[in-house]
């Protein structure tokens, strides 16, 4: 994260009109299939966790067609029983964008680090240029290229170079108060050692509706993964199909506070037994922003 803060200092110094942003959150969540083995007392594999997070950022105030944003996030998750999945996540990004009428463009530099049980686990670096265009007042399309790498401290055989592309189509029924969006993602993950490398395609349809202050969300996604090599455990190439459905609500409470709730159902189908399962998820989060 040192590079992120160095670049941030240079950007902030070049724009005296930058406005700071602060925020914090607390969260409770449940996952019905998080424990490696079912609890001997309850005979289920679900567990509860609590989480907390905070962020600090800066965003340009200038009316110039060129704008920028920089932000650093930290979050922690602690499970009651599945302590092996306790996570600390650090994320930093810088975005520079240009808005020229119907055309938009931006570049994002992102760096992230995940710690597992207090020990460094994974690092991600990514560069994402993007272009957008308003066909009409109701239709907007955005295309993005993702170039990056992933490094695992404990499992170097899974280190990978990532190349992907995504496209988003927005149908603005009533500007940002009521809209549909379709997102498609292609990703190629080229790992150092077989058989972990794969290609994937993901499609997600989302509807967001905000009649007044409270916003409602409903979305469904489908992902197909095809792995490059034969897995020794199954004697063939691994193939995954992942289906996810989620519903959520965002409720402003005033004075910078807001409450967010989300419920989801996931169905994972795979010819690798440990990756073939279903789960139910629930989370509620209290946010404060300044």
Short mmCIF file of C-alpha atoms in Angstrom, two decimals:
data_model
loop_
_atom_site.label_atom_id
_atom_site.label_comp_id
_atom_site.label_asym_id
_atom_site.label_seq_id
_atom_site.Cartn_x
_atom_site.Cartn_y
_atom_site.Cartn_z
CA UNK A 1 0.00 0.00 0.00
CA UNK A 2 3.02 2.33 0.21
CA UNK A 3 2.87 3.00 -3.55
CA UNK A 4 -0.83 3.88 -3.25
CA UNK A 5 -0.22 6.54 -0.62
CA UNK A 6 2.74 8.01 -2.53
CA UNK A 7 0.65 8.45 -5.67
CA UNK A 8 -2.23 9.77 -3.58
CA UNK A 9 -0.02 12.47 -2.08
CA UNK A 10 1.03 13.62 -5.57
CA UNK A 11 -2.55 13.70 -6.85
CA UNK A 12 -3.88 15.51 -3.80
CA UNK A 13 -1.10 18.07 -4.00
CA UNK A 14 -2.10 18.87 -7.59
CA UNK A 15 -5.71 19.74 -6.76
CA UNK A 16 -6.36 22.04 -3.84
CA UNK A 17 -10.10 21.51 -4.33
CA UNK A 18 -10.02 17.85 -3.32
CA UNK A 19 -12.63 16.91 -0.75
CA UNK A 20 -11.96 14.23 1.87
CA UNK A 21 -14.34 11.34 2.55
CA UNK A 22 -14.56 9.17 5.66
CA UNK A 23 -16.67 6.19 6.56
CA UNK A 24 -17.01 3.26 8.95
CA UNK A 25 -19.24 0.22 9.21
CA UNK A 26 -20.17 -2.74 11.40
CA UNK A 27 -21.66 -5.93 10.02
CA UNK A 28 -23.16 -9.27 11.00
CA UNK A 29 -23.43 -12.12 8.52
CA UNK A 30 -24.42 -15.76 8.31
CA UNK A 31 -23.21 -18.43 5.86
CA UNK A 32 -24.94 -21.80 5.87
CA UNK A 33 -21.95 -23.67 4.42
CA UNK A 34 -18.76 -22.18 5.84
CA UNK A 35 -17.54 -24.85 8.26
CA UNK A 36 -15.30 -27.58 6.75
CA UNK A 37 -17.34 -30.25 8.56
CA UNK A 38 -20.82 -30.17 10.08
CA UNK A 39 -20.95 -29.26 13.76
CA UNK A 40 -21.35 -32.44 15.82
CA UNK A 41 -24.02 -30.83 18.02
CA UNK A 42 -26.23 -29.07 15.49
CA UNK A 43 -25.36 -31.21 12.44
CA UNK A 44 -25.02 -28.14 10.23
CA UNK A 45 -22.11 -26.39 8.57
CA UNK A 46 -23.31 -22.80 9.06
CA UNK A 47 -21.70 -20.06 11.11
CA UNK A 48 -22.12 -16.41 12.12
CA UNK A 49 -19.52 -13.70 11.79
CA UNK A 50 -19.12 -10.08 12.74
CA UNK A 51 -17.25 -7.53 10.70
CA UNK A 52 -16.01 -3.97 10.87
CA UNK A 53 -14.50 -1.64 8.33
CA UNK A 54 -13.41 1.91 7.60
CA UNK A 55 -12.29 3.96 4.64
CA UNK A 56 -10.66 7.26 3.82
CA UNK A 57 -10.66 8.87 0.40
CA UNK A 58 -10.39 12.02 -1.65
CA UNK A 59 -12.39 13.12 -4.65
CA UNK A 60 -11.91 16.11 -6.95
CA UNK A 61 -14.37 19.00 -6.68
CA UNK A 62 -13.36 20.66 -9.92
CA UNK A 63 -15.95 21.21 -12.68
CA UNK A 64 -13.29 20.30 -15.23
CA UNK A 65 -14.07 17.36 -17.56
CA UNK A 66 -11.15 15.56 -15.90
CA UNK A 67 -11.90 14.17 -12.43
CA UNK A 68 -10.16 11.78 -10.06
CA UNK A 69 -10.82 9.72 -6.95
CA UNK A 70 -8.51 7.95 -4.49
CA UNK A 71 -9.56 5.68 -1.64
CA UNK A 72 -8.22 3.20 0.91
CA UNK A 73 -10.49 0.60 2.57
CA UNK A 74 -9.87 -1.76 5.48
CA UNK A 75 -12.26 -4.46 6.64
CA UNK A 76 -12.09 -7.36 9.08
CA UNK A 77 -14.30 -10.45 9.40
CA UNK A 78 -14.32 -12.74 12.44
CA UNK A 79 -16.23 -16.04 12.49
CA UNK A 80 -17.52 -17.64 15.69
CA UNK A 81 -16.39 -21.17 14.78
CA UNK A 82 -14.73 -21.06 11.36
CA UNK A 83 -11.75 -19.06 12.63
CA UNK A 84 -9.60 -20.40 9.78
CA UNK A 85 -11.52 -17.98 7.53
CA UNK A 86 -10.97 -14.87 9.68
CA UNK A 87 -9.96 -12.20 7.16
CA UNK A 88 -8.37 -8.75 7.09
CA UNK A 89 -8.69 -7.01 3.72
CA UNK A 90 -6.77 -3.91 2.61
CA UNK A 91 -7.79 -2.26 -0.68
CA UNK A 92 -6.56 0.91 -2.34
CA UNK A 93 -7.39 2.41 -5.71
CA UNK A 94 -6.91 5.54 -7.79
CA UNK A 95 -9.29 6.44 -10.61
CA UNK A 96 -8.83 9.18 -13.21
CA UNK A 97 -11.75 9.88 -15.54
CA UNK A 98 -12.71 12.12 -18.46
CA UNK A 99 -16.28 13.10 -19.32
CA UNK A 100 -16.88 14.62 -22.74
CA UNK A 101 -20.59 14.79 -23.42
CA UNK A 102 -21.89 11.38 -24.40
CA UNK A 103 -18.44 9.79 -24.03
CA UNK A 104 -16.74 8.82 -20.78
CA UNK A 105 -13.37 7.19 -20.10
CA UNK A 106 -11.45 6.30 -16.97
CA UNK A 107 -8.42 4.40 -15.72
CA UNK A 108 -8.30 2.57 -12.39
CA UNK A 109 -5.20 1.30 -10.59
CA UNK A 110 -6.12 -1.12 -7.80
CA UNK A 111 -4.06 -2.95 -5.20
CA UNK A 112 -5.42 -5.31 -2.55
CA UNK A 113 -4.05 -7.59 0.16
CA UNK A 114 -5.89 -10.25 2.12
CA UNK A 115 -4.62 -11.64 5.44
CA UNK A 116 -5.94 -14.95 6.76
CA UNK A 117 -5.82 -15.49 10.54
CA UNK A 118 -3.47 -12.51 10.80
CA UNK A 119 -0.98 -13.86 8.23
CA UNK A 120 -0.43 -12.52 4.68
CA UNK A 121 -2.39 -14.71 2.28
CA UNK A 122 -2.90 -13.05 -1.11
CA UNK A 123 -2.07 -9.88 -3.06
CA UNK A 124 -3.78 -8.52 -6.18
CA UNK A 125 -2.66 -5.77 -8.56
CA UNK A 126 -4.86 -4.62 -11.43
CA UNK A 127 -4.97 -1.97 -14.13
CA UNK A 128 -8.41 -1.29 -15.68
CA UNK A 129 -8.94 1.16 -18.56
CA UNK A 130 -12.57 1.73 -19.59
CA UNK A 131 -14.73 3.55 -22.14
CA UNK A 132 -18.40 4.46 -21.90
CA UNK A 133 -21.04 5.93 -24.20
CA UNK A 134 -24.59 7.26 -23.76
CA UNK A 135 -26.60 6.10 -26.78
CA UNK A 136 -29.63 7.98 -25.47
CA UNK A 137 -30.68 9.42 -22.12
CA UNK A 138 -31.88 5.94 -21.14
CA UNK A 139 -29.13 3.65 -22.50
CA UNK A 140 -25.49 3.67 -21.40
CA UNK A 141 -22.82 1.08 -22.22
CA UNK A 142 -19.39 0.70 -20.61
CA UNK A 143 -16.52 -1.58 -21.67
CA UNK A 144 -13.54 -2.32 -19.43
CA UNK A 145 -10.27 -4.25 -19.75
CA UNK A 146 -8.69 -5.85 -16.64
CA UNK A 147 -4.95 -6.60 -16.60
CA UNK A 148 -3.40 -7.85 -13.39
CA UNK A 149 -1.79 -10.53 -11.33
CA UNK A 150 -2.53 -12.51 -8.18
CA UNK A 151 0.08 -13.78 -5.73
CA UNK A 152 -0.45 -16.30 -2.93
CA UNK A 153 2.05 -16.28 -0.05
CA UNK A 154 1.25 -19.81 1.15
CA UNK A 155 0.34 -21.40 -2.20
CA UNK A 156 2.78 -20.07 -4.84
CA UNK A 157 1.59 -22.72 -7.30
CA UNK A 158 -1.65 -20.70 -7.59
CA UNK A 159 0.09 -17.44 -8.50
CA UNK A 160 -1.57 -16.18 -11.67
CA UNK A 161 -1.60 -13.55 -14.38
CA UNK A 162 -5.10 -12.29 -15.04
CA UNK A 163 -6.55 -10.92 -18.26
CA UNK A 164 -10.21 -10.10 -18.56
CA UNK A 165 -12.83 -7.91 -20.17
CA UNK A 166 -16.25 -6.78 -19.04
CA UNK A 167 -19.19 -4.93 -20.54
CA UNK A 168 -22.06 -3.22 -18.72
CA UNK A 169 -25.33 -2.14 -20.30
CA UNK A 170 -27.61 0.19 -18.31
CA UNK A 171 -31.26 0.84 -19.07
CA UNK A 172 -32.16 3.97 -17.09
CA UNK A 173 -35.91 3.72 -16.67
CA UNK A 174 -35.93 6.74 -14.35
CA UNK A 175 -32.31 7.89 -14.22
CA UNK A 176 -30.59 6.26 -11.24
CA UNK A 177 -33.83 5.82 -9.28
CA UNK A 178 -35.05 2.91 -11.36
CA UNK A 179 -32.78 1.00 -13.73
CA UNK A 180 -31.78 -2.39 -15.09
CA UNK A 181 -28.17 -3.38 -15.72
CA UNK A 182 -26.63 -6.34 -17.51
CA UNK A 183 -22.98 -7.15 -16.83
CA UNK A 184 -20.88 -9.73 -18.68
CA UNK A 185 -17.32 -10.70 -17.71
CA UNK A 186 -14.71 -12.86 -19.42
CA UNK A 187 -11.62 -13.81 -17.41
CA UNK A 188 -8.51 -15.87 -18.15
CA UNK A 189 -6.46 -16.87 -15.12
CA UNK A 190 -3.07 -18.24 -16.16
CA UNK A 191 -1.59 -19.92 -13.08
CA UNK A 192 2.03 -20.88 -12.53
CA UNK A 193 1.19 -24.58 -12.04
CA UNK A 194 -1.57 -26.76 -13.50
CA UNK A 195 -4.41 -27.52 -12.94
CA UNK A 196 -5.55 -24.24 -11.31
CA UNK A 197 -5.68 -22.08 -14.45
CA UNK A 198 -9.10 -21.50 -15.97
CA UNK A 199 -11.30 -19.45 -18.28
CA UNK A 200 -14.64 -18.14 -17.07
CA UNK A 201 -17.70 -16.30 -18.33
CA UNK A 202 -20.07 -14.50 -15.96
CA UNK A 203 -23.41 -12.79 -16.64
CA UNK A 204 -25.36 -10.77 -14.04
CA UNK A 205 -28.75 -9.07 -14.35
CA UNK A 206 -29.60 -6.47 -11.69
CA UNK A 207 -32.64 -4.30 -10.99
CA UNK A 208 -32.39 -1.34 -8.61
CA UNK A 209 -35.44 0.67 -7.55
CA UNK A 210 -35.42 3.74 -5.29
CA UNK A 211 -38.96 5.20 -5.17
CA UNK A 212 -38.00 7.64 -2.38
CA UNK A 213 -34.99 7.40 -0.06
CA UNK A 214 -34.97 3.63 0.45
CA UNK A 215 -33.44 1.58 -2.39
CA UNK A 216 -34.22 -2.03 -3.27
CA UNK A 217 -32.00 -4.42 -5.23
CA UNK A 218 -32.62 -7.75 -6.93
CA UNK A 219 -30.07 -9.62 -9.00
CA UNK A 220 -29.15 -13.01 -10.40
CA UNK A 221 -25.87 -14.25 -11.88
CA UNK A 222 -24.49 -17.28 -13.66
CA UNK A 223 -20.80 -18.18 -14.02
CA UNK A 224 -19.18 -20.97 -16.04
CA UNK A 225 -15.59 -22.00 -15.33
CA UNK A 226 -13.56 -24.39 -17.45
CA UNK A 227 -10.16 -25.41 -16.12
CA UNK A 228 -7.20 -25.90 -18.42
CA UNK A 229 -5.84 -29.24 -17.22
CA UNK A 230 -6.98 -32.60 -15.89
CA UNK A 231 -7.49 -32.70 -12.12
CA UNK A 232 -5.89 -35.76 -10.55
CA UNK A 233 -8.76 -36.16 -8.03
CA UNK A 234 -11.38 -36.70 -10.76
CA UNK A 235 -9.33 -37.82 -13.76
CA UNK A 236 -10.74 -35.11 -16.03
CA UNK A 237 -10.83 -31.35 -16.49
CA UNK A 238 -12.77 -29.59 -13.79
CA UNK A 239 -15.93 -27.71 -14.82
CA UNK A 240 -18.00 -25.44 -12.57
CA UNK A 241 -21.41 -23.79 -12.93
CA UNK A 242 -22.31 -21.19 -10.31
CA UNK A 243 -25.80 -19.71 -9.86
CA UNK A 244 -26.46 -16.89 -7.41
CA UNK A 245 -29.64 -14.95 -6.52
CA UNK A 246 -29.61 -11.96 -4.15
CA UNK A 247 -32.04 -9.37 -2.81
CA UNK A 248 -31.11 -6.31 -0.77
CA UNK A 249 -32.32 -3.04 0.70
CA UNK A 250 -30.51 0.22 1.51
CA UNK A 251 -32.22 2.34 4.14
CA UNK A 252 -30.88 5.84 5.05
CA UNK A 253 -31.27 6.71 8.74
CA UNK A 254 -30.05 10.32 8.67
CA UNK A 255 -26.97 12.14 9.96
CA UNK A 256 -24.75 10.07 7.66
CA UNK A 257 -26.02 6.70 8.89
CA UNK A 258 -27.58 4.02 6.70
CA UNK A 259 -28.64 0.39 7.12
CA UNK A 260 -28.06 -2.29 4.48
CA UNK A 261 -29.49 -5.79 4.38
CA UNK A 262 -28.92 -8.60 1.93
CA UNK A 263 -30.04 -12.20 1.53
CA UNK A 264 -28.76 -14.64 -1.07
CA UNK A 265 -28.93 -18.22 -2.28
CA UNK A 266 -26.04 -19.90 -4.14
CA UNK A 267 -25.99 -23.18 -6.07
CA UNK A 268 -22.56 -24.43 -7.13
CA UNK A 269 -22.38 -27.40 -9.48
CA UNK A 270 -19.03 -29.04 -10.21
CA UNK A 271 -17.56 -32.42 -11.16
CA UNK A 272 -15.17 -31.89 -8.21
CA UNK A 273 -17.06 -33.06 -5.11
CA UNK A 274 -15.76 -30.42 -2.67
CA UNK A 275 -16.88 -27.65 -5.06
CA UNK A 276 -20.41 -29.06 -5.51
CA UNK A 277 -22.72 -27.58 -2.86
CA UNK A 278 -25.46 -25.07 -2.03
CA UNK A 279 -25.51 -22.27 0.51
CA UNK A 280 -27.69 -19.54 1.99
CA UNK A 281 -26.27 -16.15 2.95
CA UNK A 282 -27.59 -13.27 5.05
CA UNK A 283 -25.95 -10.02 6.12
CA UNK A 284 -26.87 -6.72 7.73
CA UNK A 285 -24.61 -3.70 7.89
CA UNK A 286 -24.70 -0.29 9.59
CA UNK A 287 -22.73 2.42 7.75
CA UNK A 288 -21.68 5.90 8.66
CA UNK A 289 -20.26 8.37 6.13
CA UNK A 290 -18.93 11.88 6.46
#
